[in-house]
Coordinates of C-alpha atoms in Angstrom, one line a residue:
Chain A
M109 CA -64.1 -40.1 -21.6
S110 CA -65.6 -37.3 -23.0
V111 CA -68.4 -38.1 -26.0
A112 CA -70.3 -35.8 -28.3
E113 CA -73.3 -35.3 -28.3
E114 CA -75.9 -37.2 -29.9
T115 CA -75.1 -37.2 -33.6
P116 CA -77.7 -38.7 -36.3
I117 CA -76.6 -41.2 -38.9
R118 CA -77.9 -40.3 -42.1
R119 CA -76.3 -43.1 -44.5
V120 CA -75.0 -46.2 -43.5
L121 CA -72.5 -48.4 -45.7
I122 CA -73.4 -51.9 -45.3
A123 CA -70.0 -54.1 -45.7
N124 CA -71.7 -57.4 -45.6
R125 CA -74.3 -59.5 -47.7
G126 CA -77.0 -62.1 -47.3
E127 CA -79.3 -62.4 -44.6
I128 CA -77.3 -60.2 -42.0
A129 CA -77.2 -57.4 -44.8
V130 CA -81.1 -57.7 -45.1
R131 CA -81.6 -57.4 -41.3
I132 CA -79.0 -54.4 -41.1
I133 CA -81.2 -52.8 -44.0
R134 CA -84.4 -53.4 -41.9
A135 CA -83.0 -51.6 -38.9
S136 CA -81.7 -48.6 -40.8
R137 CA -85.1 -48.1 -42.1
Q138 CA -86.8 -48.3 -38.8
L139 CA -84.2 -45.5 -37.7
G140 CA -84.8 -43.6 -40.9
I141 CA -81.0 -44.2 -42.2
E142 CA -80.3 -44.5 -45.9
T143 CA -78.7 -47.7 -46.7
V144 CA -75.7 -48.4 -49.2
L145 CA -74.9 -51.8 -49.9
A146 CA -71.3 -52.8 -51.1
A147 CA -71.8 -56.0 -52.7
S148 CA -69.4 -58.1 -54.7
Q149 CA -70.3 -59.1 -58.1
A150 CA -71.9 -62.3 -57.1
D151 CA -74.3 -60.5 -54.8
R152 CA -75.2 -57.4 -57.2
D153 CA -78.8 -58.9 -57.6
S154 CA -79.3 -60.4 -54.6
L155 CA -82.4 -59.4 -51.8
P156 CA -80.3 -57.0 -50.1
A157 CA -79.2 -55.3 -53.1
R158 CA -82.5 -54.8 -54.2
L159 CA -83.7 -53.4 -51.0
A160 CA -80.9 -51.0 -50.3
D161 CA -81.3 -47.7 -51.4
R162 CA -78.1 -47.7 -53.2
T163 CA -75.9 -50.7 -54.4
I164 CA -72.2 -50.4 -55.1
C165 CA -70.2 -53.3 -56.9
I166 CA -66.9 -53.4 -54.8
G167 CA -65.3 -56.3 -56.5
P168 CA -65.6 -59.9 -57.6
A169 CA -67.0 -62.9 -55.9
R170 CA -63.9 -63.8 -54.2
A171 CA -63.9 -62.2 -50.7
S172 CA -60.5 -61.4 -50.4
E173 CA -61.1 -59.0 -53.4
S174 CA -64.4 -57.5 -52.1
Y175 CA -65.4 -58.3 -48.6
L176 CA -62.6 -58.8 -46.9
N177 CA -60.9 -55.7 -48.7
Q178 CA -60.8 -52.8 -45.9
H179 CA -59.5 -50.5 -48.6
L180 CA -62.5 -50.9 -50.6
V181 CA -65.1 -50.8 -48.3
I182 CA -63.7 -47.5 -46.8
T183 CA -63.5 -46.0 -50.5
A184 CA -67.0 -47.0 -51.2
A185 CA -68.3 -45.4 -48.1
L186 CA -66.5 -42.4 -49.0
A187 CA -67.7 -42.2 -52.7
T188 CA -71.0 -42.8 -51.3
K189 CA -70.8 -40.1 -48.7
A190 CA -71.8 -42.9 -46.1
D191 CA -71.2 -41.4 -42.5
A192 CA -71.1 -45.1 -41.1
I193 CA -70.2 -48.3 -41.8
H194 CA -72.0 -51.5 -40.4
P195 CA -69.7 -54.4 -40.9
G196 CA -72.4 -57.4 -39.9
Y197 CA -70.6 -60.7 -38.8
G198 CA -67.9 -62.6 -40.1
F199 CA -65.8 -60.5 -42.7
L200 CA -64.5 -57.5 -41.1
A201 CA -66.7 -57.2 -38.2
E202 CA -63.6 -57.7 -35.8
S203 CA -61.0 -56.0 -37.8
S204 CA -59.5 -53.3 -35.6
E205 CA -57.8 -51.9 -38.7
L206 CA -61.2 -51.2 -40.4
A207 CA -62.7 -49.6 -37.1
Q208 CA -59.5 -47.6 -37.1
A209 CA -59.8 -46.8 -40.9
C210 CA -63.1 -45.4 -40.1
I211 CA -61.7 -43.2 -37.8
D212 CA -58.9 -41.8 -39.8
N213 CA -61.5 -41.0 -42.4
G214 CA -64.4 -39.4 -40.5
I215 CA -66.6 -42.6 -40.5
R216 CA -68.7 -44.0 -37.9
F217 CA -68.1 -47.8 -37.1
V218 CA -71.2 -49.3 -35.8
G219 CA -69.1 -51.4 -33.2
P220 CA -66.7 -51.0 -30.7
P221 CA -63.5 -48.9 -30.6
P222 CA -60.7 -50.4 -32.2
D223 CA -58.7 -51.2 -28.9
Q224 CA -61.4 -53.0 -27.4
I225 CA -61.8 -55.5 -30.9
R226 CA -58.1 -55.8 -30.5
R227 CA -58.1 -56.8 -27.1
M228 CA -60.9 -59.2 -27.2
G229 CA -59.4 -60.7 -30.7
N230 CA -56.2 -61.9 -29.1
K231 CA -57.8 -65.1 -27.1
L232 CA -55.0 -64.9 -24.8
Q233 CA -55.2 -61.5 -23.7
A234 CA -58.8 -61.5 -23.4
R235 CA -58.1 -64.4 -20.8
I236 CA -55.9 -62.5 -19.0
I237 CA -58.4 -59.4 -18.7
A238 CA -61.0 -61.6 -17.9
K239 CA -59.1 -62.9 -15.0
A240 CA -58.2 -59.6 -14.0
C241 CA -62.0 -58.6 -13.6
G242 CA -62.6 -61.8 -11.5
V243 CA -64.1 -63.7 -14.4
P244 CA -63.8 -67.2 -14.2
I245 CA -61.2 -68.7 -16.4
L246 CA -60.1 -72.6 -17.1
A247 CA -56.9 -73.5 -16.0
G248 CA -54.6 -73.0 -18.4
S249 CA -51.3 -71.1 -19.3
E250 CA -50.2 -67.8 -20.7
K251 CA -48.2 -67.9 -23.9
I252 CA -46.3 -71.3 -24.4
E253 CA -42.7 -70.9 -25.4
C254 CA -42.0 -74.5 -26.7
S255 CA -43.3 -77.9 -26.2
E256 CA -41.3 -78.6 -23.2
H257 CA -43.2 -75.8 -21.2
A258 CA -46.1 -77.2 -22.7
L259 CA -45.7 -80.9 -21.2
G260 CA -45.1 -78.6 -17.7
L261 CA -48.1 -76.9 -17.9
A262 CA -50.2 -79.9 -19.3
K263 CA -49.1 -81.4 -16.5
R264 CA -50.1 -79.0 -13.8
V265 CA -53.6 -78.3 -15.5
G266 CA -54.5 -81.7 -15.8
F267 CA -54.9 -83.9 -18.9
P268 CA -56.8 -83.9 -21.2
V269 CA -56.1 -80.3 -22.4
L270 CA -56.7 -78.3 -25.1
F271 CA -54.2 -76.4 -27.3
K272 CA -55.6 -73.0 -28.6
A273 CA -54.3 -70.2 -31.0
A274 CA -53.8 -66.8 -29.6
A275 CA -55.0 -65.3 -32.7
G276 CA -57.8 -67.6 -33.4
G277 CA -61.0 -68.0 -31.7
G278 CA -64.8 -69.5 -33.3
G279 CA -63.4 -73.0 -32.7
R280 CA -60.6 -73.1 -35.4
G281 CA -57.2 -73.6 -34.5
M282 CA -57.5 -76.1 -31.2
K283 CA -56.1 -79.7 -30.8
I284 CA -57.0 -82.0 -27.7
V285 CA -54.3 -83.9 -26.0
N286 CA -55.7 -86.4 -24.0
E287 CA -52.3 -87.7 -22.8
P288 CA -48.4 -86.6 -22.4
A289 CA -47.1 -89.0 -25.4
D290 CA -49.5 -87.1 -27.8
L291 CA -48.6 -83.7 -26.9
E292 CA -45.3 -83.1 -28.7
T293 CA -46.9 -83.8 -32.1
A294 CA -50.3 -82.1 -31.3
F295 CA -48.0 -78.9 -30.4
Q296 CA -46.2 -78.8 -33.3
S297 CA -49.2 -79.2 -35.7
A298 CA -51.3 -76.6 -33.9
A299 CA -48.3 -74.2 -34.1
R300 CA -48.4 -74.8 -37.9
E301 CA -52.0 -74.5 -38.1
A302 CA -52.0 -71.2 -36.6
R303 CA -49.6 -69.9 -38.5
A304 CA -51.1 -70.8 -41.7
A305 CA -54.5 -69.5 -40.9
F306 CA -53.7 -66.4 -38.6
G307 CA -50.2 -65.7 -39.5
D308 CA -49.4 -66.1 -35.8
D309 CA -48.4 -69.3 -34.2
T310 CA -48.9 -68.2 -30.5
L311 CA -50.7 -70.8 -28.5
Y312 CA -51.8 -71.4 -25.2
L313 CA -53.6 -74.3 -23.2
E314 CA -56.7 -74.9 -21.0
R315 CA -58.2 -77.6 -19.4
Y316 CA -60.4 -79.4 -21.7
I317 CA -63.6 -80.2 -20.3
R318 CA -65.4 -83.3 -21.8
N319 CA -68.9 -82.7 -21.3
A320 CA -69.5 -79.0 -22.3
R321 CA -72.1 -76.6 -22.8
H322 CA -71.5 -73.7 -24.6
I323 CA -73.8 -70.9 -23.1
E324 CA -72.9 -67.6 -24.0
V325 CA -74.5 -63.7 -22.7
Q326 CA -75.2 -60.5 -24.9
V327 CA -74.3 -57.4 -23.5
L328 CA -75.0 -53.9 -24.9
G329 CA -72.7 -51.1 -23.9
D330 CA -73.3 -47.2 -24.8
R331 CA -70.4 -44.6 -24.8
F332 CA -71.4 -43.5 -21.5
G333 CA -70.3 -46.6 -19.4
N334 CA -73.9 -48.0 -19.0
V335 CA -73.6 -51.9 -19.8
V336 CA -76.5 -54.3 -19.4
H337 CA -76.8 -58.1 -20.5
L338 CA -79.7 -58.9 -22.2
G339 CA -79.7 -62.7 -21.2
E340 CA -77.8 -65.9 -22.1
R341 CA -78.1 -68.2 -25.1
D342 CA -77.3 -72.0 -25.3
C343 CA -75.2 -72.8 -28.3
S344 CA -74.3 -76.3 -27.5
L345 CA -75.7 -77.9 -30.5
Q346 CA -72.6 -77.5 -33.1
R347 CA -70.9 -79.3 -35.8
R348 CA -67.1 -78.6 -36.0
H349 CA -67.3 -75.8 -34.0
Q350 CA -70.2 -74.5 -36.1
K351 CA -73.5 -73.5 -34.4
L352 CA -76.8 -75.2 -35.6
L353 CA -79.4 -74.5 -33.1
E354 CA -79.1 -71.6 -30.5
E355 CA -81.7 -71.0 -27.9
A356 CA -82.8 -67.8 -25.4
T357 CA -82.5 -68.8 -22.1
A358 CA -80.6 -71.8 -21.5
P359 CA -82.4 -74.5 -20.2
A360 CA -81.5 -76.6 -17.2
V361 CA -79.2 -74.3 -15.5
S362 CA -80.0 -73.2 -12.3
G363 CA -80.9 -69.6 -11.0
A364 CA -77.6 -69.4 -9.2
L365 CA -75.7 -70.3 -12.2
R366 CA -77.8 -68.1 -14.4
T367 CA -77.5 -65.1 -12.2
R368 CA -73.6 -65.7 -12.0
I369 CA -72.8 -66.1 -15.5
R370 CA -74.9 -63.0 -16.2
E371 CA -73.1 -60.9 -13.8
S372 CA -69.7 -62.1 -14.9
A373 CA -70.5 -60.8 -18.5
V374 CA -71.7 -57.3 -17.3
V375 CA -68.6 -57.1 -15.3
L376 CA -66.2 -57.9 -18.0
A377 CA -68.1 -55.5 -20.3
Q378 CA -68.0 -52.8 -17.7
T379 CA -64.6 -53.1 -16.6
M380 CA -63.5 -52.8 -20.4
G381 CA -66.1 -49.9 -20.7
Y382 CA -67.3 -52.1 -23.8
E383 CA -68.8 -50.1 -26.4
N384 CA -72.0 -51.5 -28.6
A385 CA -73.3 -55.2 -28.8
G386 CA -71.1 -57.7 -27.8
T387 CA -71.3 -61.6 -26.6
V388 CA -69.2 -63.1 -23.9
E389 CA -68.9 -66.8 -24.3
F390 CA -68.4 -69.4 -21.6
I391 CA -68.2 -73.2 -21.3
V392 CA -70.1 -74.7 -18.7
D393 CA -69.0 -78.1 -17.3
R394 CA -72.7 -80.2 -17.4
D395 CA -71.4 -82.5 -14.6
N396 CA -70.9 -79.4 -12.0
E397 CA -72.0 -76.4 -13.3
E398 CA -68.4 -74.8 -13.0
F399 CA -68.1 -72.0 -15.8
N400 CA -65.5 -70.3 -17.1
F401 CA -64.7 -67.3 -19.7
L402 CA -63.7 -68.7 -23.3
E403 CA -63.8 -65.5 -25.3
M404 CA -65.8 -62.4 -26.2
N405 CA -67.3 -61.7 -29.9
T406 CA -67.0 -57.9 -30.6
R407 CA -69.9 -58.0 -32.9
I408 CA -73.5 -58.8 -33.5
Q409 CA -73.9 -62.6 -34.0
V410 CA -75.8 -64.8 -35.7
E411 CA -78.3 -65.8 -33.2
H412 CA -78.9 -62.6 -32.1
P413 CA -82.7 -63.4 -32.8
V414 CA -83.4 -65.6 -30.1
T415 CA -82.4 -62.6 -27.5
E416 CA -84.5 -60.3 -29.8
M417 CA -87.5 -62.4 -29.2
V418 CA -87.6 -62.9 -25.4
T419 CA -86.4 -59.6 -24.5
G420 CA -88.2 -57.7 -27.2
I421 CA -85.1 -55.4 -28.1
D422 CA -84.1 -54.7 -31.5
L423 CA -80.3 -55.2 -31.2
V424 CA -79.2 -54.0 -34.9
Q425 CA -81.0 -50.7 -33.9
E426 CA -79.7 -50.4 -30.3
Q427 CA -76.2 -50.9 -32.1
F428 CA -77.1 -48.0 -34.3
R429 CA -78.2 -45.6 -31.3
V430 CA -74.7 -46.4 -29.5
A431 CA -73.0 -45.3 -32.9
R432 CA -75.3 -42.2 -32.8
N433 CA -74.0 -41.5 -29.2
E434 CA -77.2 -42.0 -27.7
R435 CA -77.5 -43.1 -24.3
L436 CA -79.1 -46.8 -23.5
R437 CA -82.9 -45.9 -23.2
F438 CA -83.1 -48.9 -20.7
T439 CA -81.6 -50.0 -17.3
Q440 CA -80.6 -53.4 -16.2
D441 CA -84.3 -53.8 -14.2
D442 CA -85.9 -52.6 -17.4
V443 CA -84.7 -55.8 -19.5
T444 CA -87.4 -58.4 -18.8
F445 CA -87.5 -62.0 -20.0
R446 CA -90.5 -63.5 -21.4
G447 CA -90.9 -67.1 -22.9
H448 CA -88.4 -69.1 -24.8
A449 CA -87.1 -68.6 -28.3
I450 CA -85.2 -71.5 -30.7
E451 CA -83.5 -70.6 -33.9
C452 CA -82.3 -73.4 -36.2
R453 CA -79.7 -72.2 -39.0
I454 CA -80.9 -73.8 -42.3
N455 CA -77.7 -74.4 -44.3
A456 CA -77.0 -75.5 -48.2
E457 CA -75.8 -78.7 -47.0
L458 CA -76.7 -81.9 -47.5
P459 CA -76.3 -84.1 -44.2
E460 CA -76.4 -87.5 -45.7
Q461 CA -73.0 -86.5 -48.1
G462 CA -71.4 -85.3 -44.7
F463 CA -72.8 -82.2 -44.8
R464 CA -71.4 -81.3 -48.4
P465 CA -72.3 -77.5 -49.5
N466 CA -74.6 -77.6 -52.2
P467 CA -75.1 -74.3 -54.1
G468 CA -77.7 -73.6 -56.9
R469 CA -81.0 -72.3 -57.8
I470 CA -83.7 -72.4 -55.4
V471 CA -86.6 -73.4 -57.4
Q472 CA -88.9 -73.4 -54.7
W473 CA -88.8 -71.4 -51.3
V474 CA -91.7 -71.6 -49.0
P475 CA -90.7 -70.8 -45.4
P476 CA -93.4 -71.0 -42.5
E477 CA -95.3 -68.5 -41.5
G478 CA -97.8 -67.5 -38.4
P479 CA -97.7 -66.2 -35.0
N480 CA -94.3 -66.4 -33.3
I481 CA -92.3 -67.5 -36.6
R482 CA -89.9 -65.1 -38.0
V483 CA -87.4 -65.9 -40.9
D484 CA -84.5 -64.2 -41.3
T485 CA -83.2 -64.8 -44.9
H486 CA -81.8 -63.1 -48.0
C487 CA -83.3 -66.2 -50.3
Y488 CA -86.4 -66.4 -52.3
A489 CA -87.6 -69.1 -55.5
G490 CA -85.4 -68.2 -58.0
Y491 CA -82.6 -67.4 -56.3
T492 CA -79.1 -68.7 -57.0
V493 CA -77.0 -69.5 -54.2
P494 CA -73.7 -68.8 -55.2
P495 CA -70.8 -71.0 -54.1
D496 CA -68.4 -68.4 -52.8
Y497 CA -69.6 -68.0 -49.3
D498 CA -71.0 -69.6 -46.2
S499 CA -74.0 -72.0 -46.8
L500 CA -76.6 -70.3 -44.4
L501 CA -79.6 -70.0 -46.5
A502 CA -82.1 -68.8 -43.4
K503 CA -82.7 -68.5 -39.7
L504 CA -85.9 -70.0 -38.7
V505 CA -86.4 -68.3 -35.4
V506 CA -89.7 -69.5 -33.3
Y507 CA -91.0 -68.1 -29.8
G508 CA -93.1 -70.3 -27.1
F509 CA -94.4 -69.6 -24.1
D510 CA -92.0 -71.9 -22.5
R511 CA -89.4 -74.2 -24.2
D512 CA -92.2 -76.9 -25.0
E513 CA -94.1 -74.8 -26.7
A514 CA -91.2 -73.4 -28.8
I515 CA -90.1 -77.2 -29.6
V516 CA -93.6 -77.8 -30.8
R517 CA -93.8 -74.7 -32.7
M518 CA -90.1 -75.3 -34.0
R519 CA -91.5 -78.9 -35.0
R520 CA -94.4 -77.8 -37.3
A521 CA -92.3 -74.8 -38.5
L522 CA -89.7 -76.9 -40.0
E523 CA -92.5 -79.6 -41.7
Q524 CA -93.7 -76.4 -43.0
F525 CA -90.3 -75.1 -44.7
V526 CA -90.2 -76.1 -48.2
V527 CA -87.3 -75.2 -50.0
R528 CA -86.4 -77.2 -53.7
G529 CA -83.9 -77.1 -55.9
I530 CA -81.3 -77.6 -53.6
G531 CA -80.8 -79.7 -50.8
T532 CA -80.7 -78.5 -46.8
T533 CA -80.3 -79.3 -43.4
I534 CA -84.0 -78.9 -42.6
S535 CA -84.7 -82.6 -41.9
F536 CA -81.6 -83.0 -39.7
M537 CA -82.8 -79.7 -37.7
T538 CA -86.1 -82.0 -37.4
K539 CA -84.2 -85.1 -35.7
L540 CA -81.8 -82.9 -33.7
L541 CA -85.2 -81.4 -32.1
D542 CA -86.3 -85.0 -31.8
H543 CA -83.3 -86.2 -29.6
P544 CA -83.8 -87.0 -25.9
D545 CA -80.7 -85.3 -24.8
F546 CA -82.0 -81.9 -26.7
R547 CA -85.7 -82.4 -25.2
S548 CA -83.8 -82.6 -21.9
G549 CA -82.1 -79.2 -22.3
R550 CA -78.9 -81.0 -21.1
M551 CA -77.3 -81.2 -24.2
T552 CA -73.4 -80.9 -24.8
T553 CA -71.4 -79.8 -27.6
H554 CA -71.0 -83.5 -28.6
L555 CA -74.3 -84.5 -29.0
V556 CA -74.4 -83.6 -32.8
G557 CA -71.2 -85.5 -33.3
T558 CA -72.8 -88.6 -32.1
M559 CA -76.0 -88.1 -34.3
L560 CA -73.6 -88.5 -37.3
P561 CA -71.5 -91.3 -39.1
A562 CA -67.7 -90.7 -38.2
A563 CA -67.0 -89.2 -41.7
A564 CA -69.5 -86.4 -41.3
A565 CA -68.9 -85.8 -37.6
Chain B
M132 CA -92.2 -37.0 -63.2
S133 CA -95.4 -35.8 -61.8
D134 CA -96.7 -36.7 -58.5
P135 CA -97.6 -40.4 -58.6
S136 CA -100.9 -39.8 -56.6
D137 CA -102.5 -38.1 -59.7
A138 CA -103.1 -39.9 -62.9
L139 CA -100.3 -40.3 -65.6
T140 CA -100.2 -37.2 -67.7
E141 CA -99.2 -37.5 -71.3
D142 CA -96.0 -36.4 -70.7
D143 CA -95.3 -39.5 -68.2
V144 CA -96.9 -41.6 -70.4
D145 CA -94.6 -40.2 -73.8
Q146 CA -91.6 -40.6 -70.9
I147 CA -92.3 -44.1 -70.3
V148 CA -92.5 -45.0 -73.9
T149 CA -89.2 -43.1 -74.7
L150 CA -88.0 -45.5 -71.9
I151 CA -89.4 -48.9 -73.7
G152 CA -88.1 -47.7 -76.7
A153 CA -84.6 -47.6 -75.2
L154 CA -85.1 -50.9 -73.7
D155 CA -86.0 -52.0 -77.0
K156 CA -83.1 -51.1 -78.7
S157 CA -80.5 -52.2 -75.8
N158 CA -79.4 -55.4 -74.8
F159 CA -81.4 -55.0 -71.2
D160 CA -83.6 -57.8 -70.4
Y161 CA -86.0 -55.7 -68.4
L162 CA -86.6 -52.1 -67.0
Q163 CA -88.4 -51.5 -63.8
L164 CA -89.7 -48.0 -62.6
E165 CA -90.8 -47.1 -59.7
C166 CA -92.3 -43.8 -58.7
G167 CA -94.2 -43.9 -55.2
N168 CA -96.6 -46.3 -55.1
L169 CA -96.5 -46.9 -59.0
K170 CA -94.2 -49.5 -60.2
V171 CA -93.9 -50.6 -63.8
T172 CA -91.9 -53.7 -65.2
V173 CA -91.1 -53.4 -69.1
S174 CA -89.7 -56.9 -70.0
K175 CA -88.8 -58.3 -73.1
G176 CA -89.4 -62.1 -72.0
V177 CA -87.4 -62.3 -69.2
L178 CA -88.6 -61.6 -65.8
P179 CA -86.4 -59.7 -62.8
P180 CA -85.6 -62.9 -60.8
G181 CA -87.9 -63.8 -58.0
T182 CA -90.1 -61.4 -59.2
Y183 CA -93.5 -63.3 -58.0
A184 CA -91.7 -64.5 -54.8
I185 CA -89.5 -61.6 -53.5
P186 CA -90.6 -61.3 -49.9
E187 CA -90.4 -57.4 -49.9
R188 CA -90.9 -54.9 -52.5
P189 CA -88.1 -52.8 -52.5
D190 CA -88.5 -49.4 -51.7
A191 CA -88.6 -46.1 -54.0
A192 CA -85.8 -44.2 -54.4
P193 CA -85.1 -42.0 -52.1
V194 CA -85.5 -38.8 -53.8
A195 CA -89.3 -38.6 -54.2
G196 CA -90.7 -39.3 -57.7
A197 CA -87.2 -40.1 -59.4
P198 CA -87.5 -43.8 -61.5
I199 CA -84.9 -46.0 -60.6
A200 CA -83.1 -46.4 -63.9
A201 CA -82.4 -49.7 -65.0
P202 CA -78.6 -49.8 -64.6
Q203 CA -79.4 -49.2 -60.9
S204 CA -81.4 -52.5 -60.1
S205 CA -80.8 -54.8 -63.2
P206 CA -78.3 -57.9 -63.1
A207 CA -76.6 -56.4 -66.4
T208 CA -73.3 -53.5 -66.2
G209 CA -73.1 -50.9 -63.7
K210 CA -74.2 -47.2 -63.9
S211 CA -72.5 -45.8 -67.1
A212 CA -72.9 -46.6 -70.6
A213 CA -76.1 -48.4 -70.1
I214 CA -76.9 -48.8 -74.1
E215 CA -74.4 -51.4 -75.4
V216 CA -73.0 -49.9 -78.9
E217 CA -72.7 -52.3 -81.9
G218 CA -69.2 -53.3 -83.2
T219 CA -67.5 -52.4 -80.3
E220 CA -66.3 -54.0 -77.0
A221 CA -66.1 -52.6 -73.8
I222 CA -63.2 -52.1 -71.3
L223 CA -64.4 -52.6 -67.9
A224 CA -63.1 -51.5 -64.7
P225 CA -61.0 -54.0 -63.2
M226 CA -61.8 -52.7 -59.8
M227 CA -63.8 -50.2 -57.7
G228 CA -62.3 -47.2 -56.9
R229 CA -61.9 -43.4 -58.4
F230 CA -61.0 -42.9 -62.3
Y231 CA -58.0 -41.1 -63.5
S232 CA -57.6 -40.4 -67.0
A233 CA -54.4 -39.3 -66.9
P234 CA -50.8 -40.2 -65.1
E235 CA -51.3 -36.8 -63.1
P236 CA -53.5 -33.8 -62.6
G237 CA -52.4 -31.5 -65.6
T238 CA -51.0 -34.0 -68.0
P239 CA -52.6 -35.1 -71.0
P240 CA -54.8 -38.1 -70.6
F241 CA -53.5 -41.8 -71.5
V242 CA -56.1 -42.3 -74.6
S243 CA -58.2 -40.0 -76.4
I244 CA -61.3 -41.1 -78.9
G245 CA -59.5 -42.1 -82.4
Q246 CA -56.5 -43.1 -80.4
K247 CA -55.3 -46.8 -81.5
V248 CA -54.6 -48.8 -78.5
S249 CA -52.9 -52.5 -77.7
P250 CA -53.4 -54.9 -75.4
D251 CA -50.6 -53.4 -73.2
T252 CA -51.6 -49.7 -73.8
T253 CA -52.2 -48.2 -70.3
V254 CA -55.7 -46.2 -70.9
A255 CA -56.2 -45.0 -67.1
L256 CA -55.6 -45.5 -63.7
I257 CA -57.9 -46.4 -60.6
E258 CA -57.1 -45.5 -57.3
V259 CA -58.1 -47.2 -53.9
M260 CA -56.9 -45.5 -50.5
K261 CA -53.9 -43.6 -52.7
V262 CA -52.7 -47.1 -54.2
F263 CA -53.2 -46.7 -57.9
T264 CA -53.4 -49.3 -60.4
A265 CA -52.9 -48.9 -64.0
V266 CA -55.9 -50.4 -66.4
P267 CA -54.3 -52.0 -69.5
A268 CA -56.7 -51.8 -72.8
G269 CA -56.6 -55.8 -72.9
I270 CA -57.6 -55.2 -76.4
S271 CA -56.4 -54.1 -79.6
G272 CA -58.2 -51.4 -81.8
V273 CA -59.3 -48.3 -81.6
I274 CA -61.0 -45.7 -78.7
T275 CA -64.6 -44.6 -79.6
D276 CA -66.0 -43.5 -76.5
I277 CA -64.6 -42.8 -73.2
C278 CA -67.9 -43.7 -70.9
V279 CA -66.6 -42.0 -67.6
K280 CA -64.9 -38.8 -66.4
D281 CA -61.8 -37.9 -64.6
S282 CA -62.0 -38.6 -60.9
D283 CA -65.2 -40.3 -61.7
F284 CA -65.9 -43.2 -58.8
V285 CA -66.3 -46.3 -60.8
E286 CA -67.7 -49.8 -59.8
Y287 CA -65.9 -53.1 -60.4
Q288 CA -66.9 -53.9 -63.9
D289 CA -68.3 -50.3 -64.7
V290 CA -67.7 -49.7 -68.8
I291 CA -65.1 -47.4 -68.8
F292 CA -64.1 -47.5 -72.7
R293 CA -65.9 -48.5 -75.8
V294 CA -63.1 -49.8 -78.6
R295 CA -63.4 -50.7 -82.1
P296 CA -61.7 -53.9 -82.1
D297 CA -58.8 -54.4 -84.9

């Protein structure tokens, strides 16, 4: 593949909001790239809007008429003469249509090429690609034709099984089936929900791992075929498939497993010729340390800071460098891991009320400070959290010489974090940190659920 | 404006006083002016949200020495027609895109100043990626101002016309 020589980016349009927009602006500044923020009306006066060199109001608060509208995003980039678009995470970050529209309009998309987004975006196809690379995948199926077909497959794979939407991902559109009698109903409702949510009712199934850890590997590839991993993260602490706490590197895994997972991720990315930042997600059976490929996310992820803290590498800056047709400045041997990092997502939710979101005006906002404490946020005292988007207020990230030190630091940081005016999940995160299963490092994806009353699980 | 590292000249002060006068006459709450290391905030009582708690100062505008005008960073309407005019209602851009004053290049504009409009009168087109959307006046009255030029880029809810309502 022939690649142009290094081409600087002069101006980037940031098609996102909140803390990640702030993050991208910071990385852009470091690289001398001008920033244009494409903001909805609800975010016109947000922190990223104030930090960006210019802000364009592209539509009303509703995401479908603003952040999710690729035509508005492209038009805004053309009108402001931005030569690149950074999609952040969520919204259009994994839209191969946006990536293609960028190419069609002579704009650099800060991410992988459209076909890589597409291939990994279809979760069933991603499984097939992983298998072809020799990456272990869960016993399961390809496309399921009908419920009778599903029953035969499930019996072969062994119950319990999990129905998954090929066009889904991120934990959405999944149904557990514990025994054959439940299969028909589960199949029909999974297909129905998949069609409604993703416009595609194609299902596949996988063996369901009861005691699972979610471990993912950060990869980074340039346009010259160089791919490195930047280590793994443990993201097992989730509520309804939404991550609450992540750490780097994964605790309580054997050196052998760590090496094999990292290498598998690199093999997959290398075989694809993967460009830019991405994350390969694995499911690890806690009981036998078997690991299997789940899916690959072709974007920067929310939890990227923990990887940055233990490697010292600025991932968003590296994204820009790849987009500028620069070679990776480091080899795998140059990537070293030091210490341990933990991130707690602080959300505007009320844990005691089933994690109900509670947008509103923040009256007091005092994040913790000090050495090895990092807060990625768009919030400040006086800011009104709009009701139109997700409830993430801040990412509190700490670094420690080892995991124990990181835990102590996080505990103290959570205690010092003062937010008044809206309720947050800060106190819940403290409880999570104190849980013995968390302390042991052998938590599974069930842990958070066990801490909640049934209604909130 | 002069190099911000020098003291303010008389001209600088005159310009600031003029801007303050414009702020006073407008419906804006505050004006923030940045020039290099100098930052001036003038308000009519309502401060920019988070003034004392924003963790980072926004950088100065990319063109050295140019003031960041109020419409850019204020919570009020967009870049055009910053000053409200008494007795008129604004027609706002219903979407972001490219503004066209006429149905086709070379044809007469949809409306002109002094023209009567009713709520359904098409006053302009806004285009996004070759898809054109007609903009209705939404109000009965007489056009008093045309606030943008043909093929200008407009943001969502920019003021595009002013109408004296019936």
